[in-house]
CHARMM-style PDB file with segment names, atoms N, HN, CA, C and O in Angstrom:
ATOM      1  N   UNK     1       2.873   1.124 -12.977  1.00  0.00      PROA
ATOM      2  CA  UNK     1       1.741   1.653 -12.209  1.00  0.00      PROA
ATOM      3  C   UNK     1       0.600   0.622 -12.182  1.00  0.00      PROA
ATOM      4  O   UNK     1       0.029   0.329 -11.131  1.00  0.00      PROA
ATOM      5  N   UNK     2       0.333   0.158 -13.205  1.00  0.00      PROA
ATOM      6  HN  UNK     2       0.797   0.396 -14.058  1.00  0.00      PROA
ATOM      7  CA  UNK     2      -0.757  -1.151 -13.478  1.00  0.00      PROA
ATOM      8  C   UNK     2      -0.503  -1.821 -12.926  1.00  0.00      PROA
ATOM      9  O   UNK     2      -1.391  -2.246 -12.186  1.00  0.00      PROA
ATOM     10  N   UNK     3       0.993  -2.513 -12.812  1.00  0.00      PROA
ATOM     11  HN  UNK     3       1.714  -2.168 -13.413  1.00  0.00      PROA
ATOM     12  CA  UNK     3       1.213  -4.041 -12.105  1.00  0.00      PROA
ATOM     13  C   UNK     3       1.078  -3.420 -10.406  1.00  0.00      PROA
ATOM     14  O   UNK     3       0.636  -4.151  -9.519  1.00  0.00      PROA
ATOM     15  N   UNK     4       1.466  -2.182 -10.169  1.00  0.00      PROA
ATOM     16  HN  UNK     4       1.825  -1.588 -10.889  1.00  0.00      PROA
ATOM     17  CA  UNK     4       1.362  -1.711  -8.524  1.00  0.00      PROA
ATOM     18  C   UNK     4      -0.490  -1.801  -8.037  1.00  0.00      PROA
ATOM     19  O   UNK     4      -1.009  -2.164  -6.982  1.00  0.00      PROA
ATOM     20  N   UNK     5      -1.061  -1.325  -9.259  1.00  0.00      PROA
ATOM     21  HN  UNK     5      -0.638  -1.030 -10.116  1.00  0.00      PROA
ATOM     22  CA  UNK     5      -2.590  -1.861  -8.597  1.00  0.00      PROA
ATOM     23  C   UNK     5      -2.998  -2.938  -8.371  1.00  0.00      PROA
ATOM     24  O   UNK     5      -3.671  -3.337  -7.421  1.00  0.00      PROA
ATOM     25  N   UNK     6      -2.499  -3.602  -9.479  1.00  0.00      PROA
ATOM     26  HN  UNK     6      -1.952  -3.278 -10.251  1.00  0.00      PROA
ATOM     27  CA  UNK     6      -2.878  -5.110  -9.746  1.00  0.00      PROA
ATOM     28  C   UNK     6      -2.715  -5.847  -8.405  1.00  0.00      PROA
ATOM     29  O   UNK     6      -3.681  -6.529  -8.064  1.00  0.00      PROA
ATOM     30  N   UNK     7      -1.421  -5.811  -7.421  1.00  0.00      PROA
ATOM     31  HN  UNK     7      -0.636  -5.257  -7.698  1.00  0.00      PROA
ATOM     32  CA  UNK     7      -0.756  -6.044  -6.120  1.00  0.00      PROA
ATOM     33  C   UNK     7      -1.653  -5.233  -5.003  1.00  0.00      PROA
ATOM     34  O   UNK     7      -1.931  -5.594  -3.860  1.00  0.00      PROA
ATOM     35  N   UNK     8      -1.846  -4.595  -5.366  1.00  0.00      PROA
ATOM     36  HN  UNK     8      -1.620  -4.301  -6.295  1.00  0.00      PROA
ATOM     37  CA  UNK     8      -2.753  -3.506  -4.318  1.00  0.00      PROA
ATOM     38  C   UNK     8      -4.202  -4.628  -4.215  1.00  0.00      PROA
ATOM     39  O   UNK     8      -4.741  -5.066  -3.198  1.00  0.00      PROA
ATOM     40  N   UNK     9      -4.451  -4.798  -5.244  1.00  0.00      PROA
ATOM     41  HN  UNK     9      -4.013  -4.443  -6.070  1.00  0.00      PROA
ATOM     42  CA  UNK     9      -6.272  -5.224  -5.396  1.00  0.00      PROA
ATOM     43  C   UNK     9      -5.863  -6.780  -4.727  1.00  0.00      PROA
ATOM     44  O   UNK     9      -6.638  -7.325  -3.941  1.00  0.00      PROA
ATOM     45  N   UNK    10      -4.699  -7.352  -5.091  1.00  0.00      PROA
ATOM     46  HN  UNK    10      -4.070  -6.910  -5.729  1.00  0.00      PROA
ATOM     47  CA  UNK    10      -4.443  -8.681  -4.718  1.00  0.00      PROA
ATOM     48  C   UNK    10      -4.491  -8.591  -3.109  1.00  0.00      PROA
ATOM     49  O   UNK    10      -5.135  -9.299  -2.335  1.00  0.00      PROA
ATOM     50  N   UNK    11      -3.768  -7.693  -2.874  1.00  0.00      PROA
ATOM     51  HN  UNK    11      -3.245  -7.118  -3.503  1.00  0.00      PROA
ATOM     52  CA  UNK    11      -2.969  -7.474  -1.143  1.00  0.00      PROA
ATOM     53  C   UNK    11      -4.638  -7.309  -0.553  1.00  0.00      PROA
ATOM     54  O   UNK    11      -5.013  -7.859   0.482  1.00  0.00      PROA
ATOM     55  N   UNK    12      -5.405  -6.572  -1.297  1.00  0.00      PROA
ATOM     56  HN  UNK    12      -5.101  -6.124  -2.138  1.00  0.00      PROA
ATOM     57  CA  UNK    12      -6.614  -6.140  -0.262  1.00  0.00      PROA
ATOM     58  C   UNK    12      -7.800  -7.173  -0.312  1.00  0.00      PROA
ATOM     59  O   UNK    12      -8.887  -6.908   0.203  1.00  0.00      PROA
ATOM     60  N   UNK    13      -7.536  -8.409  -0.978  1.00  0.00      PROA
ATOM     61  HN  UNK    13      -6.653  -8.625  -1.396  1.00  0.00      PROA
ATOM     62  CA  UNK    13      -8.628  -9.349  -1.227  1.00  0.00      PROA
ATOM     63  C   UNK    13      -7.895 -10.723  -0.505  1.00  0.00      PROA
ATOM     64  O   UNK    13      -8.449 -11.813  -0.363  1.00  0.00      PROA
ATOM     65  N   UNK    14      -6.507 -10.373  -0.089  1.00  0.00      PROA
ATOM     66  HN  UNK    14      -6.058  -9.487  -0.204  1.00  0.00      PROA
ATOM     67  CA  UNK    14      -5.756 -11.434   0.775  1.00  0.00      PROA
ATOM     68  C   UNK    14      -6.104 -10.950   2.043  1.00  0.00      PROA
ATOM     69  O   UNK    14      -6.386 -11.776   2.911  1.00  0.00      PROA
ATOM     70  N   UNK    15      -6.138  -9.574   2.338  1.00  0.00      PROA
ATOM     71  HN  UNK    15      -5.909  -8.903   1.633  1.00  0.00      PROA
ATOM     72  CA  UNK    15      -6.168  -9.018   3.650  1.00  0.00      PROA
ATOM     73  C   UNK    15      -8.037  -9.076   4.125  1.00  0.00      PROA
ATOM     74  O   UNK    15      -8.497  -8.934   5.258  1.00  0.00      PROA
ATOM     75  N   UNK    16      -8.750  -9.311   2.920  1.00  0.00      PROA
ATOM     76  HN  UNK    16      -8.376  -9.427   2.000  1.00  0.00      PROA
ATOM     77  CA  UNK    16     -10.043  -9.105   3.434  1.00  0.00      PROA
ATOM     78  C   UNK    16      -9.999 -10.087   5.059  1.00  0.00      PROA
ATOM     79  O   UNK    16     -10.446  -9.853   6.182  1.00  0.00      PROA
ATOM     80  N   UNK    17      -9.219 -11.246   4.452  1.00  0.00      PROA
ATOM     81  HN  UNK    17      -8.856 -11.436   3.540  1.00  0.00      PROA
ATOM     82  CA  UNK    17      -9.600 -12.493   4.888  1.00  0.00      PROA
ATOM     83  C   UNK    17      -9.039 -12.605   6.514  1.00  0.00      PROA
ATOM     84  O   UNK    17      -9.277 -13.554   7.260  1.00  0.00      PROA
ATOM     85  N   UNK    18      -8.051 -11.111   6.941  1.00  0.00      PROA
ATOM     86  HN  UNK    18      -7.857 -10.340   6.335  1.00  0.00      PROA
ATOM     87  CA  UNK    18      -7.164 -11.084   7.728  1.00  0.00      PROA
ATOM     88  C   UNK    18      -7.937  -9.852   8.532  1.00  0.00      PROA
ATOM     89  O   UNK    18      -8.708  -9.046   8.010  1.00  0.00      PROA
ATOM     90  N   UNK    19      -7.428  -9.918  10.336  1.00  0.00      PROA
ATOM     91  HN  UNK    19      -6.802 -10.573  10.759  1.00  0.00      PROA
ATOM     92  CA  UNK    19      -7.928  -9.678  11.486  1.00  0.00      PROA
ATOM     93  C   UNK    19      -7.824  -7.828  10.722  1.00  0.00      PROA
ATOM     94  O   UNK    19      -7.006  -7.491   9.867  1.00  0.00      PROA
ATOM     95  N   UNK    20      -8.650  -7.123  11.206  1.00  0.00      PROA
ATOM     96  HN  UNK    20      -9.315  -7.397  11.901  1.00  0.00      PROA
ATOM     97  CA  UNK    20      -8.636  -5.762  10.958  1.00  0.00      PROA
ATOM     98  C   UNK    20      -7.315  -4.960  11.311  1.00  0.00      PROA
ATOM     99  O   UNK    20      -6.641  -4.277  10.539  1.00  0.00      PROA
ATOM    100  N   UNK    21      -7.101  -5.209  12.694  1.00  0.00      PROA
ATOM    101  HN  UNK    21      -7.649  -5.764  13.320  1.00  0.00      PROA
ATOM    102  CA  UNK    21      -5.711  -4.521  12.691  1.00  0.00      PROA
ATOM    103  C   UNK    21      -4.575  -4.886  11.604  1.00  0.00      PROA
ATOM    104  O   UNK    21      -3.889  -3.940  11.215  1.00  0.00      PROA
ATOM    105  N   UNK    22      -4.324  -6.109  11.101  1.00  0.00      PROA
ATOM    106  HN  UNK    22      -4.881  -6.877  11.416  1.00  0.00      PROA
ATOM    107  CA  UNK    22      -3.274  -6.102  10.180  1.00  0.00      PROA
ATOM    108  C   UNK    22      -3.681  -5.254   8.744  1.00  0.00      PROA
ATOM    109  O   UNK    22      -2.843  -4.757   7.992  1.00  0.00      PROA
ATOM    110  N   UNK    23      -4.896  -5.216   8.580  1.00  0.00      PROA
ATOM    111  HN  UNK    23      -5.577  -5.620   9.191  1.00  0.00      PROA
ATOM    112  CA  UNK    23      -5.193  -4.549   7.673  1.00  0.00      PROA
ATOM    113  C   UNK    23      -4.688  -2.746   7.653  1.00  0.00      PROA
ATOM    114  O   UNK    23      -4.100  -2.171   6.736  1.00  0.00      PROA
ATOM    115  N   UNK    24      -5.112  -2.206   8.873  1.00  0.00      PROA
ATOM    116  HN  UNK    24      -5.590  -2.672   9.617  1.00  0.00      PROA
ATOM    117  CA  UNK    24      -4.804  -1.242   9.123  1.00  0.00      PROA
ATOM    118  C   UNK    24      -3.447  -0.986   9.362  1.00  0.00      PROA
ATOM    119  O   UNK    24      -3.125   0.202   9.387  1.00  0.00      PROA
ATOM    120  N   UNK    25      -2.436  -1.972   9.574  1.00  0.00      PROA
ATOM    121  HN  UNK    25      -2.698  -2.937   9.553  1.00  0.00      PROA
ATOM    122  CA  UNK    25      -1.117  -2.156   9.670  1.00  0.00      PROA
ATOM    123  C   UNK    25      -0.608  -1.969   8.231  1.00  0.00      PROA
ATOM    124  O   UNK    25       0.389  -1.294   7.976  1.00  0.00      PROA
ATOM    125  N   UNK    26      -1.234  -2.508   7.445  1.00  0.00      PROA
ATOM    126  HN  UNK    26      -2.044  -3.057   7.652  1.00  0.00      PROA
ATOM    127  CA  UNK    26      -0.873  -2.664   5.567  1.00  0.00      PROA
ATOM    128  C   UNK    26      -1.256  -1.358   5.173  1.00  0.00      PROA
ATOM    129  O   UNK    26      -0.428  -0.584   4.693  1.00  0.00      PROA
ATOM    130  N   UNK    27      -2.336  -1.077   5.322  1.00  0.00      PROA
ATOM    131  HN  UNK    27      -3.008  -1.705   5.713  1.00  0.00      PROA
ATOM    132  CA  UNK    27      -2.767   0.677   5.057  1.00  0.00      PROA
ATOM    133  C   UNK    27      -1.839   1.201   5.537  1.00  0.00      PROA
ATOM    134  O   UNK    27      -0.919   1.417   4.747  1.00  0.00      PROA
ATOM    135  N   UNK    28      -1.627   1.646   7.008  1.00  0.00      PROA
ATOM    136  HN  UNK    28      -2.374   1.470   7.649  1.00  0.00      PROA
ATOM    137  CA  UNK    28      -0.357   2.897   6.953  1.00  0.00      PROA
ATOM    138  C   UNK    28       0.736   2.421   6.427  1.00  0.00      PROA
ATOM    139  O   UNK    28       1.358   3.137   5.642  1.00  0.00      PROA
ATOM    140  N   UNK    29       1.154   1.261   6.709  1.00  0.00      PROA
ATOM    141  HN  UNK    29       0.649   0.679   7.346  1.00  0.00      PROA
ATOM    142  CA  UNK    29       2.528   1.237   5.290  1.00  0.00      PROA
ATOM    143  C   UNK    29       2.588   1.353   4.260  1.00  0.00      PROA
ATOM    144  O   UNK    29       3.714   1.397   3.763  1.00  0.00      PROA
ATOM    145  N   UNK    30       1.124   1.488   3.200  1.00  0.00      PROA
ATOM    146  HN  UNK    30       0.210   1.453   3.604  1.00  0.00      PROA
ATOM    147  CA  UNK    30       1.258   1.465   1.781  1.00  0.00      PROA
ATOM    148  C   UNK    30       1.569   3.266   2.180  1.00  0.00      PROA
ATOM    149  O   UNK    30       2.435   3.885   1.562  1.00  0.00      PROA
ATOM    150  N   UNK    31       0.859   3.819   3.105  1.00  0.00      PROA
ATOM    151  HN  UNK    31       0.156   3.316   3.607  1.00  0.00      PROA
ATOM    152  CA  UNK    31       0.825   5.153   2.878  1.00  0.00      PROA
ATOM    153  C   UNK    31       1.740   6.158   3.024  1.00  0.00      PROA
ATOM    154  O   UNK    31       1.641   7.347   2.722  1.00  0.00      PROA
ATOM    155  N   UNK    32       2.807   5.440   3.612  1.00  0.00      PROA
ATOM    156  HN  UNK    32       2.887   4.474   3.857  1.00  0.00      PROA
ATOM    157  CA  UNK    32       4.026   5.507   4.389  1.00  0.00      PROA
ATOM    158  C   UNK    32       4.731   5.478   2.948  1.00  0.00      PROA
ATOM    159  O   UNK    32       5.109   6.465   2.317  1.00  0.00      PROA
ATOM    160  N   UNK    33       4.811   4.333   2.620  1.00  0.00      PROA
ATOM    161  HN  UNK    33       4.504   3.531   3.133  1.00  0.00      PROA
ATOM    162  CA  UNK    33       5.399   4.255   1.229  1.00  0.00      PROA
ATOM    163  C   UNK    33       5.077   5.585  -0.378  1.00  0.00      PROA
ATOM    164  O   UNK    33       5.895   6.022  -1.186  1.00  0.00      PROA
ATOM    165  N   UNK    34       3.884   5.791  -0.280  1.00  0.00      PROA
ATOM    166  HN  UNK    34       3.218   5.436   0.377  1.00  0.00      PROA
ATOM    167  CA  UNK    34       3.529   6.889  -0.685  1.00  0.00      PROA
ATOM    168  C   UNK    34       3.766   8.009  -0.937  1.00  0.00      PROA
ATOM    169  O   UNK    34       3.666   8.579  -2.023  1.00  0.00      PROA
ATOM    170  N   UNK    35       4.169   8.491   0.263  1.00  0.00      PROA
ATOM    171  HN  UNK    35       4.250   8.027   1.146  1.00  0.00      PROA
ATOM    172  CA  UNK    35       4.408   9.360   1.236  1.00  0.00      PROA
ATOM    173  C   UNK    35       6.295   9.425   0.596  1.00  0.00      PROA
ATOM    174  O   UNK    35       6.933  10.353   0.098  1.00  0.00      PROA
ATOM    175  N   UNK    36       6.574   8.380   0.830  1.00  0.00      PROA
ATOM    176  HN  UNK    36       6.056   7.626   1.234  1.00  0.00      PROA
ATOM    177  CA  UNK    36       8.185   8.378   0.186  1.00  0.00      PROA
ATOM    178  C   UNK    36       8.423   8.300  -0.738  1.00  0.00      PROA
ATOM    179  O   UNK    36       9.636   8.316  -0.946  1.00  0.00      PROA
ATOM    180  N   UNK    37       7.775   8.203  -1.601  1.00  0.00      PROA
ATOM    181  HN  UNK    37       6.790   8.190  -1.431  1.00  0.00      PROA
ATOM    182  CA  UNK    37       7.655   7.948  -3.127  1.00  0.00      PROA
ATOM    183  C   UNK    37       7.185   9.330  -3.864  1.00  0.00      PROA
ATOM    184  O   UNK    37       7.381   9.594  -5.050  1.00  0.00      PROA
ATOM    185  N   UNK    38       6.502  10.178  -2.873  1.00  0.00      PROA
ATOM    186  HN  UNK    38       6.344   9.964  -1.909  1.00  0.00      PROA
ATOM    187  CA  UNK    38       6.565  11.523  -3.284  1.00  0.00      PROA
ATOM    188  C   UNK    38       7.118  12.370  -2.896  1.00  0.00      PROA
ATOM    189  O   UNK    38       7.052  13.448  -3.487  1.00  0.00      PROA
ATOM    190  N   UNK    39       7.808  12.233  -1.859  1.00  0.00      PROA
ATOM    191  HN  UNK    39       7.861  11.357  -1.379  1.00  0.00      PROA
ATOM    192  CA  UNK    39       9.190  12.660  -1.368  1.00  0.00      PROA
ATOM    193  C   UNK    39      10.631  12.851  -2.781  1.00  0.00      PROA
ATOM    194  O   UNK    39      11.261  13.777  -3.290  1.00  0.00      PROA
ATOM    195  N   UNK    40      10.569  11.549  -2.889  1.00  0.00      PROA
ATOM    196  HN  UNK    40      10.057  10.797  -2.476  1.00  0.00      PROA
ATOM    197  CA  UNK    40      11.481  10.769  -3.861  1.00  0.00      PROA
ATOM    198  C   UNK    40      11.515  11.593  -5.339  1.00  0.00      PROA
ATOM    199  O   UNK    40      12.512  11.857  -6.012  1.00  0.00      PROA
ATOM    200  N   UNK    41      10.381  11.850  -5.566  1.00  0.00      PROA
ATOM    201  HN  UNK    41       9.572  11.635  -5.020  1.00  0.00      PROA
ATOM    202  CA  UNK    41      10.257  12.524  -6.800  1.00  0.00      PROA
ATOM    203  C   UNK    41      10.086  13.314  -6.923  1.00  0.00      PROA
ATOM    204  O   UNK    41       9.890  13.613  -8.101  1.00  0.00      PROA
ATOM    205  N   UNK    42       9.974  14.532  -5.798  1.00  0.00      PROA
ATOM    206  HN  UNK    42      10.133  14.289  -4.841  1.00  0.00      PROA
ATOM    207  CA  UNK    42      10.415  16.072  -5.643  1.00  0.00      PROA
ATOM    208  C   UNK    42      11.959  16.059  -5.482  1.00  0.00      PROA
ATOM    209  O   UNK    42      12.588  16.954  -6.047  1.00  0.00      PROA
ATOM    210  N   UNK    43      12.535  15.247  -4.857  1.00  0.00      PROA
ATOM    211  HN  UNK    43      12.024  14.519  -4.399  1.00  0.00      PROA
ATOM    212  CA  UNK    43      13.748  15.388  -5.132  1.00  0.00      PROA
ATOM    213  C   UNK    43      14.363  15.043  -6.335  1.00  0.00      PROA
ATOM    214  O   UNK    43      15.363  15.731  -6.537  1.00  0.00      PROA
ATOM    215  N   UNK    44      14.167  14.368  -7.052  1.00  0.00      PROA
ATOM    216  HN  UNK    44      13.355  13.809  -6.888  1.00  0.00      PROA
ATOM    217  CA  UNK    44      14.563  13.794  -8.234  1.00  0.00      PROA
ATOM    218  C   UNK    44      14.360  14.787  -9.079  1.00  0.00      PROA
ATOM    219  OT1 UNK    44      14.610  14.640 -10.276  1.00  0.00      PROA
TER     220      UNK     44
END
């Protein structure tokens, strides 16, 4: 969980530097991912 923030804080201080839409492109996929990951573990 630590090393997933750690990547998170990295991804969003790489993305500062990047056009807004890709940013918003990285947001719905983390959320997307999320989203399946709590999927994942109701089924489990």
């Amino acid at each position: 969980m630590l090393r997933c923030e750690k990547l998170l804080i990295f991804m969003l201080f790489v993305l500062r530097n990047i056009d807004n839409r890709v940013l918003f492109g990285a947001n719905a996929l983390f959320c997307r991912l999320k989203i399946f990951r709590t999927i994942g573990k109701s089924f489990a």
